[in-house]
PDB file of C-alpha atoms in Angstrom:
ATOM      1  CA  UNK A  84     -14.709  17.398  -5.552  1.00 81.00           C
ATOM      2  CA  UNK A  85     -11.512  14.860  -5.757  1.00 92.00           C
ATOM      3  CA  UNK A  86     -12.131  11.776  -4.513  1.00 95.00           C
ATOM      4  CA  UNK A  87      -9.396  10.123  -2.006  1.00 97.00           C
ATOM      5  CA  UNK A  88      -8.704   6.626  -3.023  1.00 98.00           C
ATOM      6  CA  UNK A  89      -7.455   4.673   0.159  1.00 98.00           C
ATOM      7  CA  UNK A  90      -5.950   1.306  -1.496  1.00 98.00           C
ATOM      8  CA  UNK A  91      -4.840  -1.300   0.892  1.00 98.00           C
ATOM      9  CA  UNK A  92      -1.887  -3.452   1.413  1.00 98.00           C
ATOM     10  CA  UNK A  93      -1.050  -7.280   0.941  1.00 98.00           C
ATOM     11  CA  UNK A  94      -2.312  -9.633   2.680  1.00 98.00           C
ATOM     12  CA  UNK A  95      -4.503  -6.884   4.204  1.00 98.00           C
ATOM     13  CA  UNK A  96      -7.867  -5.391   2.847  1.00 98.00           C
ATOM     14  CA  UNK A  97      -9.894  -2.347   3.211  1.00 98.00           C
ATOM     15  CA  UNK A  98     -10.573  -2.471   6.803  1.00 98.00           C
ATOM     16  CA  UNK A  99      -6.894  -1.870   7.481  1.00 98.00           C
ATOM     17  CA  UNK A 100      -8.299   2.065   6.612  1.00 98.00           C
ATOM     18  CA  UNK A 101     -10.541   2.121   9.870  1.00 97.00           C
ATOM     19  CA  UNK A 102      -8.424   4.234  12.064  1.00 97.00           C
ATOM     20  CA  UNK A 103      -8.417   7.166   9.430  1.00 97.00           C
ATOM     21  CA  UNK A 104     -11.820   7.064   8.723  1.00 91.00           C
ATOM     22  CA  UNK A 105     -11.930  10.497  11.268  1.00 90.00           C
ATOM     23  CA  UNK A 106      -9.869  12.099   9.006  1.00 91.00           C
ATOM     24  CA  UNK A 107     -11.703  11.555   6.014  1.00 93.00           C
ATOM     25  CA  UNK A 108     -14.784  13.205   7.678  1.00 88.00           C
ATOM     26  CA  UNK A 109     -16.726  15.240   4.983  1.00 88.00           C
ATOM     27  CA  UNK A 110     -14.962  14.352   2.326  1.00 92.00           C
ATOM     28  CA  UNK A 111     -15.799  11.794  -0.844  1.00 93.00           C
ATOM     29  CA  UNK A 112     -13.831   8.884  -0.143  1.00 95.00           C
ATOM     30  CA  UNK A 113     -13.263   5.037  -1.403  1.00 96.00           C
ATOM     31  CA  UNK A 114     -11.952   2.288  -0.218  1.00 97.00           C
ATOM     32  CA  UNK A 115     -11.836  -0.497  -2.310  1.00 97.00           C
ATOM     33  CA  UNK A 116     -11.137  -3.904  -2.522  1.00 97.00           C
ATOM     34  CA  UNK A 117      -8.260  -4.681  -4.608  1.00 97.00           C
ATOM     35  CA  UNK A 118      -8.713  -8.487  -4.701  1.00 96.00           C
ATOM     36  CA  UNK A 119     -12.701  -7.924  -6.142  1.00 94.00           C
ATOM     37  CA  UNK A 120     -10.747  -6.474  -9.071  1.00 94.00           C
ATOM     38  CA  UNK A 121     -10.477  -9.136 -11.103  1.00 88.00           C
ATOM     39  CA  UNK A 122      -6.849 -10.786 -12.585  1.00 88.00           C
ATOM     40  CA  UNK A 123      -3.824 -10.576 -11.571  1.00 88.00           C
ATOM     41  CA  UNK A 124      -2.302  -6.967 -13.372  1.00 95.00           C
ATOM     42  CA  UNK A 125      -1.745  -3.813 -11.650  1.00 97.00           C
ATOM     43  CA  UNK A 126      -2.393  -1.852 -14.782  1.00 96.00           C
ATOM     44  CA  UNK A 127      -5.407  -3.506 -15.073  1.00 96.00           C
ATOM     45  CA  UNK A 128      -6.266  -3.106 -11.406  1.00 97.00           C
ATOM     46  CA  UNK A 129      -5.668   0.869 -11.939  1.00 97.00           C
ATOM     47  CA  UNK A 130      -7.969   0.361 -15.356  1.00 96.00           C
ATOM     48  CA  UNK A 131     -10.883  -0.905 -13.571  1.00 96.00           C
ATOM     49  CA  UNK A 132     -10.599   1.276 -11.162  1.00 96.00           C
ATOM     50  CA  UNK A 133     -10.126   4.289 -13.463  1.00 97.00           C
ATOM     51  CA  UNK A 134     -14.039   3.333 -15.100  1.00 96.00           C
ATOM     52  CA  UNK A 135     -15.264   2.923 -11.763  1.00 95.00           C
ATOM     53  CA  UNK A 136     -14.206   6.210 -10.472  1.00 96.00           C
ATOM     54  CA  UNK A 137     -15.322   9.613 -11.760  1.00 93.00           C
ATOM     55  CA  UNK A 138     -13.116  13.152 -11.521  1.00 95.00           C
ATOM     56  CA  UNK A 139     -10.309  13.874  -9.851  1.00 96.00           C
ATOM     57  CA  UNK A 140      -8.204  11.792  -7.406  1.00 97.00           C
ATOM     58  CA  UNK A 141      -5.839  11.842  -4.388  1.00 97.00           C
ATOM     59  CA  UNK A 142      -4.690   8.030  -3.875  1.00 98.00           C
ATOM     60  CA  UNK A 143      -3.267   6.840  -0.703  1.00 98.00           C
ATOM     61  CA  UNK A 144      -1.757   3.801  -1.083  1.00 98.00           C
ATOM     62  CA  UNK A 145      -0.093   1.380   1.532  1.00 98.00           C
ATOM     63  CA  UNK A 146       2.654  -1.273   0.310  1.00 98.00           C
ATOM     64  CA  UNK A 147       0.530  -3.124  -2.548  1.00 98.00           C
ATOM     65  CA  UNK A 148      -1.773  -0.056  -2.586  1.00 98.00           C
ATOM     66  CA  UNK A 149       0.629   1.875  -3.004  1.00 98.00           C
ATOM     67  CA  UNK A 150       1.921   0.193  -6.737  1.00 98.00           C
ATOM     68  CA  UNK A 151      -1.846   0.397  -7.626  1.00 98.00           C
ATOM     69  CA  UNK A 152      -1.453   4.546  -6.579  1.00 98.00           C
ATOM     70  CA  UNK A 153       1.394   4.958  -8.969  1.00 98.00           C
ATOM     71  CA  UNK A 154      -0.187   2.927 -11.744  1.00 98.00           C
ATOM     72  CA  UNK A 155      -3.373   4.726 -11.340  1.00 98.00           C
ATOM     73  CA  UNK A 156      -1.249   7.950 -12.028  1.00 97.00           C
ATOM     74  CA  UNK A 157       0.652   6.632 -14.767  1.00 97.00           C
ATOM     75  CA  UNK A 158      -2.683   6.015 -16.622  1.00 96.00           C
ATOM     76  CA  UNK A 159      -4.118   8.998 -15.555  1.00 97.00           C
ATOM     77  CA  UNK A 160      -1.479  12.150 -14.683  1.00 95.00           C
ATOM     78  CA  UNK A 161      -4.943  14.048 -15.714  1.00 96.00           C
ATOM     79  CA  UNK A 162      -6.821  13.060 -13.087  1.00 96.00           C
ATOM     80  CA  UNK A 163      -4.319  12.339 -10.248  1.00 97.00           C
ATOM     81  CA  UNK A 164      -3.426  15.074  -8.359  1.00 95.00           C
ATOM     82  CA  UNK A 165      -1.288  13.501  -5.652  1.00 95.00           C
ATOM     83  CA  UNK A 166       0.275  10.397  -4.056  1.00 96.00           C
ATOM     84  CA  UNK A 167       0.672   9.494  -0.133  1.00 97.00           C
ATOM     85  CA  UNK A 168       2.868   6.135  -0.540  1.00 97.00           C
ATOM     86  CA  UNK A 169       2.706   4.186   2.612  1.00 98.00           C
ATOM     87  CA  UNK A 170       5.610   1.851   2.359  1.00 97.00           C
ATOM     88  CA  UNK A 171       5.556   1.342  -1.175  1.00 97.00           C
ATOM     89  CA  UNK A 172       8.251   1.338  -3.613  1.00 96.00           C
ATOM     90  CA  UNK A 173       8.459   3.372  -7.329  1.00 96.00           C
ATOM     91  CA  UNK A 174      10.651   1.082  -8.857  1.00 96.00           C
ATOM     92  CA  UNK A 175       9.570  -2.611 -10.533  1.00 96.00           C
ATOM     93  CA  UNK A 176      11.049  -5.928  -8.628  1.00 95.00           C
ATOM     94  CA  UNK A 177      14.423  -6.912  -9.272  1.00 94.00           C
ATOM     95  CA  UNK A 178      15.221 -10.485  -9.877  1.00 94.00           C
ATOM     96  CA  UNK A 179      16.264 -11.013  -6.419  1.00 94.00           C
ATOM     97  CA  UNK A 180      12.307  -9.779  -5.116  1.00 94.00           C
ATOM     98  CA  UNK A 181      11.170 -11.611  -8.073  1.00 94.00           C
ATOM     99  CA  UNK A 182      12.554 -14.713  -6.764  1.00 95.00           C
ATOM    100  CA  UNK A 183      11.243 -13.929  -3.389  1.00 94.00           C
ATOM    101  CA  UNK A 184       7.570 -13.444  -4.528  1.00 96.00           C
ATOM    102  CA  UNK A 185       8.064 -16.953  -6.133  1.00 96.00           C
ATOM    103  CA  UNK A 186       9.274 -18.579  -3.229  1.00 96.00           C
ATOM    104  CA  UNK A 187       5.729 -16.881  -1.499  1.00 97.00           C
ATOM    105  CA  UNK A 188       3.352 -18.009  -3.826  1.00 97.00           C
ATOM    106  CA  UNK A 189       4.771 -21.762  -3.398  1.00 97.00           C
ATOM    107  CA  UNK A 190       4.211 -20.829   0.578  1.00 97.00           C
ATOM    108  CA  UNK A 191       0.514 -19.835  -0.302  1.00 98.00           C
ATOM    109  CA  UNK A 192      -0.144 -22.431  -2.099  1.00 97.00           C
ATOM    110  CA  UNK A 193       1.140 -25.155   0.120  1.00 97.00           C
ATOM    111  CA  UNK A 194       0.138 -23.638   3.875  1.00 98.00           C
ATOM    112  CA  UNK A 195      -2.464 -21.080   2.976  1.00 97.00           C
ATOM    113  CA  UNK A 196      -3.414 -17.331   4.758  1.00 98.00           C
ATOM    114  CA  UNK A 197      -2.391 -19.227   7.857  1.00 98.00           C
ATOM    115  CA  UNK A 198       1.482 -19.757   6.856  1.00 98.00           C
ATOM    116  CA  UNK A 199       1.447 -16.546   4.912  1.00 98.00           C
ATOM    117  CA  UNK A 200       0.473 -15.122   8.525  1.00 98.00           C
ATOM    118  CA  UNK A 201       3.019 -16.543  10.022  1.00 97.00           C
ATOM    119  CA  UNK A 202       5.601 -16.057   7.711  1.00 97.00           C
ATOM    120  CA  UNK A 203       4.783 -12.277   7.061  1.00 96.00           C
ATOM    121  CA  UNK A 204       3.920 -11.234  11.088  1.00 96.00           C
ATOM    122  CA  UNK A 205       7.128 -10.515  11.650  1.00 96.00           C
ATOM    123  CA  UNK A 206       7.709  -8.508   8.606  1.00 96.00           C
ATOM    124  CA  UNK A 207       4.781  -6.173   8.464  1.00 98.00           C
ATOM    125  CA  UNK A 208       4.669  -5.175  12.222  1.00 97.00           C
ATOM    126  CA  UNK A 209       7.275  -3.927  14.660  1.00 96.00           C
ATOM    127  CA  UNK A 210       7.920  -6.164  17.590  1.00 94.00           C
ATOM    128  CA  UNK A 211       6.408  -3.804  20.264  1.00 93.00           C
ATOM    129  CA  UNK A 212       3.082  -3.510  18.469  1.00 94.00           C
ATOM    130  CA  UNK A 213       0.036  -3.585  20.307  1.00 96.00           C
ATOM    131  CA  UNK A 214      -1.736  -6.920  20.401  1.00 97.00           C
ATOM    132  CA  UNK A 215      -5.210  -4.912  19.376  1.00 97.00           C
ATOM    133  CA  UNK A 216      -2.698  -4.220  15.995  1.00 97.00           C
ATOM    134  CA  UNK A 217      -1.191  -7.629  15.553  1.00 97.00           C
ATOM    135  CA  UNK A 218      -4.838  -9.053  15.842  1.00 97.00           C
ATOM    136  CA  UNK A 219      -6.336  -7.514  13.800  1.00 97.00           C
ATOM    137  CA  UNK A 220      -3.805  -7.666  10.721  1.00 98.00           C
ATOM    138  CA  UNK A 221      -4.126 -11.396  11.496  1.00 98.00           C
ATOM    139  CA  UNK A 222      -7.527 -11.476  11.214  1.00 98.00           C
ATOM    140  CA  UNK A 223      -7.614  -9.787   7.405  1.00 98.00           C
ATOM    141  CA  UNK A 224      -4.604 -12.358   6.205  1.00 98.00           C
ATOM    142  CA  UNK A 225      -6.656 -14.809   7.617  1.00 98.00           C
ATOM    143  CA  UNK A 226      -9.634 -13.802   5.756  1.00 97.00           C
ATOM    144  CA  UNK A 227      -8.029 -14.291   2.323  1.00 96.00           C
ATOM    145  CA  UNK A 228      -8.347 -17.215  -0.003  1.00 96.00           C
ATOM    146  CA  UNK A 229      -5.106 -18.790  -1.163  1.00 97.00           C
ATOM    147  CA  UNK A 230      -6.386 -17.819  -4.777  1.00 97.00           C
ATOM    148  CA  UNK A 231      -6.976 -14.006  -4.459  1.00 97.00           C
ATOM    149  CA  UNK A 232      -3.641 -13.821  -2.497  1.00 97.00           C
ATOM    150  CA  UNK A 233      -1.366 -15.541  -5.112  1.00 97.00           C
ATOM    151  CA  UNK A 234      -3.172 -13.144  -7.822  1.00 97.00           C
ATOM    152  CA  UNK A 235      -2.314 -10.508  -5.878  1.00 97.00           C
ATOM    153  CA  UNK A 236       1.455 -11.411  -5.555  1.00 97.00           C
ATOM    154  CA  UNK A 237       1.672 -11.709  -9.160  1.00 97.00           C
ATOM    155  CA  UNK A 238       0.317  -8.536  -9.534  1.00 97.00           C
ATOM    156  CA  UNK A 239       2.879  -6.927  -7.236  1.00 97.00           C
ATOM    157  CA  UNK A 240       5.967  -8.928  -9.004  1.00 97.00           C
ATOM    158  CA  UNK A 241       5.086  -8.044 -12.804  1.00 97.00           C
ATOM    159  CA  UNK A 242       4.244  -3.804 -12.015  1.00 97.00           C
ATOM    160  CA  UNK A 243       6.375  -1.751 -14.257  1.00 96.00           C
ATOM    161  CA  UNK A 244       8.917   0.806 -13.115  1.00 96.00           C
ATOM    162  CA  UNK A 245       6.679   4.012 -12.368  1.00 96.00           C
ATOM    163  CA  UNK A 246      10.337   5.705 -10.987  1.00 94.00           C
ATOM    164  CA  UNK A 247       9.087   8.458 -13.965  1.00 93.00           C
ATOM    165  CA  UNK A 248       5.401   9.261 -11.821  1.00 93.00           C
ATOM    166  CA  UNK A 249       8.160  10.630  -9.291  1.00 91.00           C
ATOM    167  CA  UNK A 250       8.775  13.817 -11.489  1.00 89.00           C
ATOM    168  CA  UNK A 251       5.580  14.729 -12.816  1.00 88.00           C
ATOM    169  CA  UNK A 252       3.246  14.193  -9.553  1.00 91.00           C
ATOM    170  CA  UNK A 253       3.507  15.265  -6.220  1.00 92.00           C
ATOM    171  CA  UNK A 254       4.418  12.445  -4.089  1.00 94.00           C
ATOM    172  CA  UNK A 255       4.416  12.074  -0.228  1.00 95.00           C
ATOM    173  CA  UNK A 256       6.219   9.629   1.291  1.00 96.00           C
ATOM    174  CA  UNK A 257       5.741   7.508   4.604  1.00 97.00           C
ATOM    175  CA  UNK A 258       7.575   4.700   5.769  1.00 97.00           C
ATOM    176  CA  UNK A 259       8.432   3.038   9.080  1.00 97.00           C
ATOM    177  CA  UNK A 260      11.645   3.453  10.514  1.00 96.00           C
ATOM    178  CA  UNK A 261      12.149  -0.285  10.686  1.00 97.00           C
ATOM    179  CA  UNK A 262      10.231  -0.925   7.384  1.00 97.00           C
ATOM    180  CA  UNK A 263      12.581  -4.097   5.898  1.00 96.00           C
ATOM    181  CA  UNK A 264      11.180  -3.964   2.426  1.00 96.00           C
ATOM    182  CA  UNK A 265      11.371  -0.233   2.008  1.00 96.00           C
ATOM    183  CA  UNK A 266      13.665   1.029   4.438  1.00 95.00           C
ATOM    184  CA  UNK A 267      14.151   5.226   5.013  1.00 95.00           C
ATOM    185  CA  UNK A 268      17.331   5.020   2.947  1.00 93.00           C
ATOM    186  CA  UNK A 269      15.696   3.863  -0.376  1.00 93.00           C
ATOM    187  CA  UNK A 270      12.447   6.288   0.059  1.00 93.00           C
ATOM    188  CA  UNK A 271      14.722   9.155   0.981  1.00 90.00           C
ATOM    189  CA  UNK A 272      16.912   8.989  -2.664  1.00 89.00           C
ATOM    190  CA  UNK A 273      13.231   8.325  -4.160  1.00 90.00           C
ATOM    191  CA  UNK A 274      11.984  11.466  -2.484  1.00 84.00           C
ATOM    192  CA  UNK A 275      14.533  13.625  -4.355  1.00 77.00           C
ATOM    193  CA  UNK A 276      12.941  12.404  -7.509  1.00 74.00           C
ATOM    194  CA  UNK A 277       9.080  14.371  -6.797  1.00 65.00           C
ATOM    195  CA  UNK A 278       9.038  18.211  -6.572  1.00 60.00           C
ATOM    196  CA  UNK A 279       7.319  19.160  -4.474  1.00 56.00           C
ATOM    197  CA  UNK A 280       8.735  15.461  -2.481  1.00 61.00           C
ATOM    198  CA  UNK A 281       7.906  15.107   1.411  1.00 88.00           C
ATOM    199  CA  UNK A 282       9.130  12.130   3.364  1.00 94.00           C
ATOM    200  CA  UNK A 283       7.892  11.314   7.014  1.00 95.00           C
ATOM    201  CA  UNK A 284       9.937   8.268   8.884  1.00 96.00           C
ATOM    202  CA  UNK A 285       7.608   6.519  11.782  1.00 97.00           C
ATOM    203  CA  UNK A 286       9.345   5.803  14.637  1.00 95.00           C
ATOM    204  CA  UNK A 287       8.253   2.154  16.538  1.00 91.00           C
ATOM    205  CA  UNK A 288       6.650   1.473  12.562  1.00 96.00           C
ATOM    206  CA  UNK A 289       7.423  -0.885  10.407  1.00 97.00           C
ATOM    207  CA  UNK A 290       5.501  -1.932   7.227  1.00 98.00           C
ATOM    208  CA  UNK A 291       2.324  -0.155   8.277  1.00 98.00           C
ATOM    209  CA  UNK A 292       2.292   2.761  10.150  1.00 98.00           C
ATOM    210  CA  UNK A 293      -1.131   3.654   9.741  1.00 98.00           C
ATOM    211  CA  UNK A 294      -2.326   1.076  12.026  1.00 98.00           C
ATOM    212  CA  UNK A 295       1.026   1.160  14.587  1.00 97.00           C
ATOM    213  CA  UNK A 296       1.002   4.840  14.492  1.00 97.00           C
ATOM    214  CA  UNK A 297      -2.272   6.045  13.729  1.00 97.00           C
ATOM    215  CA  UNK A 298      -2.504   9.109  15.112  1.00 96.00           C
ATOM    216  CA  UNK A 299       0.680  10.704  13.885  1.00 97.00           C
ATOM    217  CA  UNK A 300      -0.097   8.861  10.112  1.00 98.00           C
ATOM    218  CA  UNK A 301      -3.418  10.800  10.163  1.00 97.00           C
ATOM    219  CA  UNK A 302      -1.765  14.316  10.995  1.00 96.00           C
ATOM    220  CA  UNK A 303       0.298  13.650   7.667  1.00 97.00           C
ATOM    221  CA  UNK A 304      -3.179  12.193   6.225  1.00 97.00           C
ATOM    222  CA  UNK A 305      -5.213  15.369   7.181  1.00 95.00           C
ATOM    223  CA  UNK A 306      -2.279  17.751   5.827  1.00 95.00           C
ATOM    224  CA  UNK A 307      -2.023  15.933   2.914  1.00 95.00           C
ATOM    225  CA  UNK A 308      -5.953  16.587   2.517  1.00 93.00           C
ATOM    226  CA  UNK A 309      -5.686  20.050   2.900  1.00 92.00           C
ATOM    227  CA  UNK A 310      -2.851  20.751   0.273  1.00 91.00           C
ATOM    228  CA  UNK A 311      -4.342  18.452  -2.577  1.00 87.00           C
ATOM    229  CA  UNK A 312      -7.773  18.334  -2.071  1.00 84.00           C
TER     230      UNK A 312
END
């Protein structure tokens, strides 16, 4: 049986999954951690994850879980038999994002989850989300220690370009319509790269549309189920 790997976005953890935990019914599922991994490498993040895993996989990945996704197929085309990339880009940083990630670790260090809250709220959720949403995304930044979040930041600025996982896996594609670090545009030209490719825009979304549009991110969750695993 493959095993769907749900991996979580920054500064988010594995509870952000909840509201497709009815889709998943019956099937062998895992939702880890990413920050219990250990460093601060992707590759070694998809490594660890790799031993700790057995057969086939379908990753789902959102923002930061989606880079682990792609390096998890990099390592392993054998056993990965499909991506759903929630908001997460194929390509490594540029210098411009590298400088950006620089300028958030500095915020982390000196103000915390709290300032990382406040500086990110903005940025991961759409204005009009519901303040059951905005709550609870606050309460998993604000869960993190200023440690695990800076190692995961440098994990997300030194990833490699996985651009190539594009055309030998199929790759599904969701992003919010107002997504500002992965807008439509940019996931529509990566799209073209994957055969078979599928990209689904979420209106009244921004960085997570599986928790401000969960019902209509689980109909692309269940379909992507039935065509991979």
């Amino acid at each position: 049986m493959t095993t769907v790997v749900l991996a979580h976005a920054f500064p988010l953890d594995e509870r952000m999954w909840e509201p497709q935990l009815a889709a998943l019914s019956g099937r062998d599922a895992a939702t880890p951690n990413l920050y219990d991994l250990g460093g601060s490498s992707m590759d070694g993040w998809a490594q660890r994850l790799l031993e700790d895993l057995d057969g086939d996989l379908a990753v789902v990945g959102a923002s930061m879980g989606g880079y682990l996704a792609l390096a998890l197929a990099r390592q392993a085309p054998e056993r990965v038999r499909a991506l759903l990339l929630a908001g997460a880009r194929p390509d490594a940083d540029s210098q411009e994002r590298r400088a950006g990630r620089a300028g958030t670790i500095e915020l982390i260090q000196r103000e915390g989850s709290e300032g990382l809250w406040e500086n990110q709220r903005d940025k991961l959720l759409a204005d009009d989300a519901s303040l059951e949403v905005v709550e609870r995304v606050e309460e998993m930044t604000l869960a993190r220690e200023p440690s695990e979040l800076v190692r995961a930041v440098e994990a997300i600025r030194d990833r490699p370009d996985n651009t190539e996982v594009l055309r030998a896996i199929p790759v599904v594609f969701a992003v919010g319509e107002g997504d500002l670090f992965f807008p439509p545009g940019e996931a529509a030209r990566f799209a073209g790269l994957s055969e078979p490719a599928r990209l689904a825009v979420f209106p009244r979304s921004r960085h997570l549309p599986n928790l401000e549009q969960p019902d209509e991110f689980n109909r692309l969750l269940t379909d992507f189920l039935q065509a991979y695993c």
